[in-house]
mmCIF file of C-alpha atoms in Angstrom:
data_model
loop_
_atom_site.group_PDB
_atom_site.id
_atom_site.type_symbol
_atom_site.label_atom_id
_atom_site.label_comp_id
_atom_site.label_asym_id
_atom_site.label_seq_id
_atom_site.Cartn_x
_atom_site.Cartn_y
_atom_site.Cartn_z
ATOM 1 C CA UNK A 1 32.070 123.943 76.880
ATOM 2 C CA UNK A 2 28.820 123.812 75.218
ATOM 3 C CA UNK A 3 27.066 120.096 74.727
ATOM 4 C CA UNK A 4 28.588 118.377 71.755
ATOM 5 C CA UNK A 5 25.967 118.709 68.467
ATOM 6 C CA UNK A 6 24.611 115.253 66.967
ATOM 7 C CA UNK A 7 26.879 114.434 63.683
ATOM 8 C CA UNK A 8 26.526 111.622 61.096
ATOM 9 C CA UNK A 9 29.558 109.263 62.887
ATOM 10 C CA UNK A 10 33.163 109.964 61.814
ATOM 11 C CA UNK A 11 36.375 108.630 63.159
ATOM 12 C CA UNK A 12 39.563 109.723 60.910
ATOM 13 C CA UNK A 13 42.874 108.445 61.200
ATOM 14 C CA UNK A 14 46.418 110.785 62.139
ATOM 15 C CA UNK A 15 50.081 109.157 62.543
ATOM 16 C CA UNK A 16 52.748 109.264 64.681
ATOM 17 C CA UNK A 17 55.977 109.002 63.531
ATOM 18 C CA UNK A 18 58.953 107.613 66.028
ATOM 19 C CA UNK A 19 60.785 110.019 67.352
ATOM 20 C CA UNK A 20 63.160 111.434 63.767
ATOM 21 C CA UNK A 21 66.706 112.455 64.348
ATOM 22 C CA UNK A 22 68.910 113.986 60.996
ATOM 23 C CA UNK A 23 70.202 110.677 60.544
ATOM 24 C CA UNK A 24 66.664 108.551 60.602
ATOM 25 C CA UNK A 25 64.795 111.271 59.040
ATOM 26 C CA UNK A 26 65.554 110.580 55.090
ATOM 27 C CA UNK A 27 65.000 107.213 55.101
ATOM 28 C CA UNK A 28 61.964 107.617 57.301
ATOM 29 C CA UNK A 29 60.355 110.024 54.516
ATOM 30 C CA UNK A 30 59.442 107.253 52.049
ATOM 31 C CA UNK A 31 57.973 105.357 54.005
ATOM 32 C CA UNK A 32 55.750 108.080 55.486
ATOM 33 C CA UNK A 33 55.131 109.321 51.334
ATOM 34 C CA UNK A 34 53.718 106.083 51.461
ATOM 35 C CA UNK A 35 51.817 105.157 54.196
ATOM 36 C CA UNK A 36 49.930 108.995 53.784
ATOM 37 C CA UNK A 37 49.252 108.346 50.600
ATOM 38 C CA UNK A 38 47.786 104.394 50.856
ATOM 39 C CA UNK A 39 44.282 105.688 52.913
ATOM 40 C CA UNK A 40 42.660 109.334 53.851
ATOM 41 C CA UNK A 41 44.813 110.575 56.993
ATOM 42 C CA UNK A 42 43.746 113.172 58.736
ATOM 43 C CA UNK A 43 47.050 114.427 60.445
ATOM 44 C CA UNK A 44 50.366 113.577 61.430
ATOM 45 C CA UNK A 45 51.995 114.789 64.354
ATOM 46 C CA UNK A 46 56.193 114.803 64.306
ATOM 47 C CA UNK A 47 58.273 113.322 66.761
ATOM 48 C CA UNK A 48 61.938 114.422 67.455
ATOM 49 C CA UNK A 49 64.508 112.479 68.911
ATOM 50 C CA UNK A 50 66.578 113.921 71.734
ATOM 51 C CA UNK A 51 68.605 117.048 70.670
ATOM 52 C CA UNK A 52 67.316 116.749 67.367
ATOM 53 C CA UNK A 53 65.336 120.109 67.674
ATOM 54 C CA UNK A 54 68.092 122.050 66.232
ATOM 55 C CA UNK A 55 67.659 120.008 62.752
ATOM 56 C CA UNK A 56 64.078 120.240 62.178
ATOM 57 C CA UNK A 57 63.911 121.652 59.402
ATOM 58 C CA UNK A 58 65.685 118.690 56.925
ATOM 59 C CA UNK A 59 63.384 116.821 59.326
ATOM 60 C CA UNK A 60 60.216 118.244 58.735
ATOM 61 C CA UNK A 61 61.057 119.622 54.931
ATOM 62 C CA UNK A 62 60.508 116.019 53.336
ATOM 63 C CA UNK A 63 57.307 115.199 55.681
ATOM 64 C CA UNK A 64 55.897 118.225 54.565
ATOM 65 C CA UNK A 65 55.695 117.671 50.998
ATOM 66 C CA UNK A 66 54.478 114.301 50.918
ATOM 67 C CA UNK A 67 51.551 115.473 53.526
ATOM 68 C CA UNK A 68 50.452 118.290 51.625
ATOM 69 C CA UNK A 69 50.305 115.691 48.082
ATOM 70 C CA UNK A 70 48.213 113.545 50.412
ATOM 71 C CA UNK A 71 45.968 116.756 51.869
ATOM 72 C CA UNK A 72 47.315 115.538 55.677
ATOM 73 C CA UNK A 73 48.100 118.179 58.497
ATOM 74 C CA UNK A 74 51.513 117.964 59.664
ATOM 75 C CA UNK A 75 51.622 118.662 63.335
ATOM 76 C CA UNK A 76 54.973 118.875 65.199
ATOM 77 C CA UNK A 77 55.643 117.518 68.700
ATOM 78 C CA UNK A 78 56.526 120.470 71.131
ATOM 79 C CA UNK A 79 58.097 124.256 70.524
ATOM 80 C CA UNK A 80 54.739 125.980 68.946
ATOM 81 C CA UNK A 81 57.472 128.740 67.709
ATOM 82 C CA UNK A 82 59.158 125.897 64.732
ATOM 83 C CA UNK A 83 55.240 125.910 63.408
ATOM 84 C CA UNK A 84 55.275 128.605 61.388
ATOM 85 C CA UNK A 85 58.887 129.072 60.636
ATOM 86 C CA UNK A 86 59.169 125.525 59.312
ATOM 87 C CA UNK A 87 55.050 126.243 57.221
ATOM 88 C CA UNK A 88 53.958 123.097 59.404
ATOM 89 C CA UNK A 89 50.080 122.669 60.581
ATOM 90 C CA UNK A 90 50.253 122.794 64.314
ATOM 91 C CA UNK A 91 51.564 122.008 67.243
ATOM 92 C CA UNK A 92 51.042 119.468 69.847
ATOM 93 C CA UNK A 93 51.661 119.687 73.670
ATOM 94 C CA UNK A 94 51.636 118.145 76.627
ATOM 95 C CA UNK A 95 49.803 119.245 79.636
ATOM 96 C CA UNK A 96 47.449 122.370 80.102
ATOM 97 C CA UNK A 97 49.886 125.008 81.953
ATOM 98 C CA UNK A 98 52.592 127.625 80.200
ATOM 99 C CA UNK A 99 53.426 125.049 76.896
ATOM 100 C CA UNK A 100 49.762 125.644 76.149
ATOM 101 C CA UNK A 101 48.986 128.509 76.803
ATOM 102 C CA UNK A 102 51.990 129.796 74.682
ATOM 103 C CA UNK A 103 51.082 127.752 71.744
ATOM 104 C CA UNK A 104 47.208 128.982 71.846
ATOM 105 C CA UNK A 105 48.676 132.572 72.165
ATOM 106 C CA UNK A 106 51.063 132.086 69.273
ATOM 107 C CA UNK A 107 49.041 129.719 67.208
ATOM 108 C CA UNK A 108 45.530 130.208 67.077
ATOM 109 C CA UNK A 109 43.328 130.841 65.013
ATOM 110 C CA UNK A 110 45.324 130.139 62.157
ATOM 111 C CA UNK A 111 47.062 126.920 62.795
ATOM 112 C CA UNK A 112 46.019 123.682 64.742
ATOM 113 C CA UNK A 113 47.339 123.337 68.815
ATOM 114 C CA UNK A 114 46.415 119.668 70.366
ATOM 115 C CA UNK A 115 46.779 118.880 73.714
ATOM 116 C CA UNK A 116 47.947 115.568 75.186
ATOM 117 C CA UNK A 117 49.521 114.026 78.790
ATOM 118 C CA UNK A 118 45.827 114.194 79.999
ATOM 119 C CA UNK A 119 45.943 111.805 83.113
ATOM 120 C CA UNK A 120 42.524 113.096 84.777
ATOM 121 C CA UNK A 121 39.116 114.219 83.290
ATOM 122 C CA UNK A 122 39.948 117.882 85.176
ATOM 123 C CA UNK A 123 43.039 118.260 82.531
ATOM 124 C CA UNK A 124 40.619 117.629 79.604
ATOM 125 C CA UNK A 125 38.347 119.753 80.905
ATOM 126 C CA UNK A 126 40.779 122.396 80.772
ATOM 127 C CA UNK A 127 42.285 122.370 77.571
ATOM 128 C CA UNK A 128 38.840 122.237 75.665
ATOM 129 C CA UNK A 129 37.838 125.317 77.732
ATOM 130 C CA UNK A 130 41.224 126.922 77.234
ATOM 131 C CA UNK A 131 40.653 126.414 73.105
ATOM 132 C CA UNK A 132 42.304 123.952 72.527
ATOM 133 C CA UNK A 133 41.660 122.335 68.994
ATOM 134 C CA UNK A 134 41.902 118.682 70.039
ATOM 135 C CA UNK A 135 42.611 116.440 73.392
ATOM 136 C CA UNK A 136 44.598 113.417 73.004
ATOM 137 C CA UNK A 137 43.718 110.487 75.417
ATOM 138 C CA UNK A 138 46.580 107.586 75.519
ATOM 139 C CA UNK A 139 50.393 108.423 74.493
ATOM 140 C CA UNK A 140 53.057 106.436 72.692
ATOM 141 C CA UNK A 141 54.669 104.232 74.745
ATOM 142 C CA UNK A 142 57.473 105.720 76.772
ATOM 143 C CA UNK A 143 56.143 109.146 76.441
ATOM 144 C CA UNK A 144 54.003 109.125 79.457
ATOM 145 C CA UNK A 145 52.848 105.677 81.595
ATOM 146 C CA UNK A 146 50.404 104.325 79.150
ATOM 147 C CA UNK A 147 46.576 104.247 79.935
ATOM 148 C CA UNK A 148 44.728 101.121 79.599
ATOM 149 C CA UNK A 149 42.334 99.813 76.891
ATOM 150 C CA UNK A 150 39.885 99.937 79.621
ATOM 151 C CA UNK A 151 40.083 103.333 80.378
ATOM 152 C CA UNK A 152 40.850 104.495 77.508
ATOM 153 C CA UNK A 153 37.917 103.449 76.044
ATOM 154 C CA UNK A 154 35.943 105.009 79.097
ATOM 155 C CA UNK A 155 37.487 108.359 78.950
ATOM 156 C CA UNK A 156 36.545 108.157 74.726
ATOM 157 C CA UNK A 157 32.626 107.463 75.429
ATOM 158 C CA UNK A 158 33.034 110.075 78.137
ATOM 159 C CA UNK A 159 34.109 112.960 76.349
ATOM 160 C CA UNK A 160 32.484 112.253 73.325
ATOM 161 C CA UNK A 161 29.145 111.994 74.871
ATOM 162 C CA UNK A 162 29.236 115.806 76.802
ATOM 163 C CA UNK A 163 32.175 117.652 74.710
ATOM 164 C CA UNK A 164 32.409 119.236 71.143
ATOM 165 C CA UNK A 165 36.050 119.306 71.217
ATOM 166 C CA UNK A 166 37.451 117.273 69.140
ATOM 167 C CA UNK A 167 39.397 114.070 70.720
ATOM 168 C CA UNK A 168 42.158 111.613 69.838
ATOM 169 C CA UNK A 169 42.411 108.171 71.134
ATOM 170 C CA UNK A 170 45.772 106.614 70.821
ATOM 171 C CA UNK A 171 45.709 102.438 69.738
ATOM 172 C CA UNK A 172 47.934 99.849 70.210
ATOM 173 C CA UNK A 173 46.319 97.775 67.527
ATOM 174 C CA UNK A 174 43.981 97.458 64.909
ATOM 175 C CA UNK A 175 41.255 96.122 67.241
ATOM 176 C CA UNK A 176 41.881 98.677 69.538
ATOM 177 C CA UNK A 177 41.515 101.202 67.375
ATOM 178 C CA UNK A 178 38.010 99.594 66.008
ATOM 179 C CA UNK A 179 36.856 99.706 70.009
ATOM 180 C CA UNK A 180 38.144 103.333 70.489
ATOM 181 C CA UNK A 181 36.224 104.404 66.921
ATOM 182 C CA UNK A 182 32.893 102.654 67.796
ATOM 183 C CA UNK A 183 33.503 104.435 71.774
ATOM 184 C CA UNK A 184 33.097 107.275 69.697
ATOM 185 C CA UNK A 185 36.425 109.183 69.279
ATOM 186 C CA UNK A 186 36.797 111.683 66.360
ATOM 187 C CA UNK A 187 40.345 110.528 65.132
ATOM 188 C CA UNK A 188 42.530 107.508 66.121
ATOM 189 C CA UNK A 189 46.322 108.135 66.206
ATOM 190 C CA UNK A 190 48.514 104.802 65.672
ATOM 191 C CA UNK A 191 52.387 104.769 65.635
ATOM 192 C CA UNK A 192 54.407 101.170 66.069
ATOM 193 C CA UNK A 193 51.289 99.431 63.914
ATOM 194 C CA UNK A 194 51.829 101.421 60.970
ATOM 195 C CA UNK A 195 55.563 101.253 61.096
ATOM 196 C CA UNK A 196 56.493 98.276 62.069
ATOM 197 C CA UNK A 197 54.298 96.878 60.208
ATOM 198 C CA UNK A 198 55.415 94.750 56.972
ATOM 199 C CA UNK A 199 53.728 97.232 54.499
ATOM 200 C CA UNK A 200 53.384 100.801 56.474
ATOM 201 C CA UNK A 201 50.871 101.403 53.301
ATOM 202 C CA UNK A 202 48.860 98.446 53.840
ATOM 203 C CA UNK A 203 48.590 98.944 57.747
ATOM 204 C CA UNK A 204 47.139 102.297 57.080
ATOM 205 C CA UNK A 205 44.434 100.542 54.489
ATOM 206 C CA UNK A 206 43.162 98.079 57.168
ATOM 207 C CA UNK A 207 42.842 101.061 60.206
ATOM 208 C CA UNK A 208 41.487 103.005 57.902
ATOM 209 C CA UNK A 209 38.751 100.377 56.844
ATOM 210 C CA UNK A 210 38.298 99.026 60.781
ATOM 211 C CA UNK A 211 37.680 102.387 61.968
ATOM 212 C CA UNK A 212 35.337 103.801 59.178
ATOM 213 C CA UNK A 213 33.021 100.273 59.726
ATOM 214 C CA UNK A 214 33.564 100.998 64.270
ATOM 215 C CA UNK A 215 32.599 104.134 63.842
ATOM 216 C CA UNK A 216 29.211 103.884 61.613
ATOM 217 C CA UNK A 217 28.128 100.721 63.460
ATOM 218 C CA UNK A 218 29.059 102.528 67.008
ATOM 219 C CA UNK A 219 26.883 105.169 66.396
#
């Protein structure tokens, strides 16, 4: 991958939304309307619950609307084949073997594929080479053995220092997310903070503001 070109600092912000079953999914759409709508957010990327595949679409439907009013990518956890069928963004998978290379085939160039579950630098490495649009560093909880602040923030400063590919840093927190912005990742994806938060719209203000201020005084 070529060296990674000198750009005025930028960190955006993308969601995750807990994993949406049929059930969960229509009360869950408000609140995302909401939060999407509170601060500029660059993506969100779609969780389903366990056997909730076959549903998708009166999951997704709802999501999609209120992220195209609020000029967000919707990116779905996953099958790259729902993508088009269901008129979402992108896809997002784990690892760097078949599941990616299927999506890239299927996918590219017209719509988004990210790739995440990247334990070791070597995996990285490997998806930006294999064209991958985006590498995600840190998971949801319960999705893969979480990574450390620590090395987190390493493998941030890392790849942004060498690497043009876009990556993602996942926070646990508002400060984290400030730390991971100023370490100099492009976007920083947040989950529990925004939803369980008391105001899902105000959440999204304050990471929005903490990681516009990280990145410009990181750089």
């Amino acid at each position: 991958m070529p060296p990674k070109p000198v750009h005025p600092p930028r960190c955006s912000l993308t969601l995750i939304t807990p994993p949406l079953s049929p059930e969960s999914a229509p009360a869950f759409a408000g609140i995302f309307a909401e939060a999407v709508a509170a601060a500029p957010v660059a993506s969100a990327r779609v969780r389903f619950a366990p056997g909730a595949d076959g549903d998708a679409r009166a999951i997704v439907a709802p999501l999609l609307k209120a992220a195209a009013a609020a000029d967000c990518a919707l990116i779905l956890d996953g099958d790259p084949r729902r993508v088009a069928r269901l008129g979402a963004d992108g896809a997002h998978v784990e690892g760097v073997d078949e599941a990616l290379d299927a999506a890239l085939d299927s996918l590219k160039p017209e719509r988004i594929v990210g790739a995440g579950g990247l334990r070791m630098r070597d995996d990285a490495m490997t998806a930006g080479e294999k064209g991958a649009d985006y590498v995600m560093f840190g998971e949801p909880r319960g999705e893969t053995p979480s990574m450390a602040l620590e090395l987190l923030l390493e493998r941030v400063g890392w790849w942004a220092e060498i690497f043009e590919t876009p990556c993602v840093a996942y926070a646990e927190s508002i400060d984290a997310a400030r730390r991971l912005a100023a370490a100099g990742a492009d976007f920083v994806a947040a989950d529990d903070i925004v939803w369980r938060a008391a105001s899902p719209a105000e959440a999204v203000r304050a990471l929005h503001a903490a990681i516009s201020v990280a990145a410009a005084e990181g750089a």
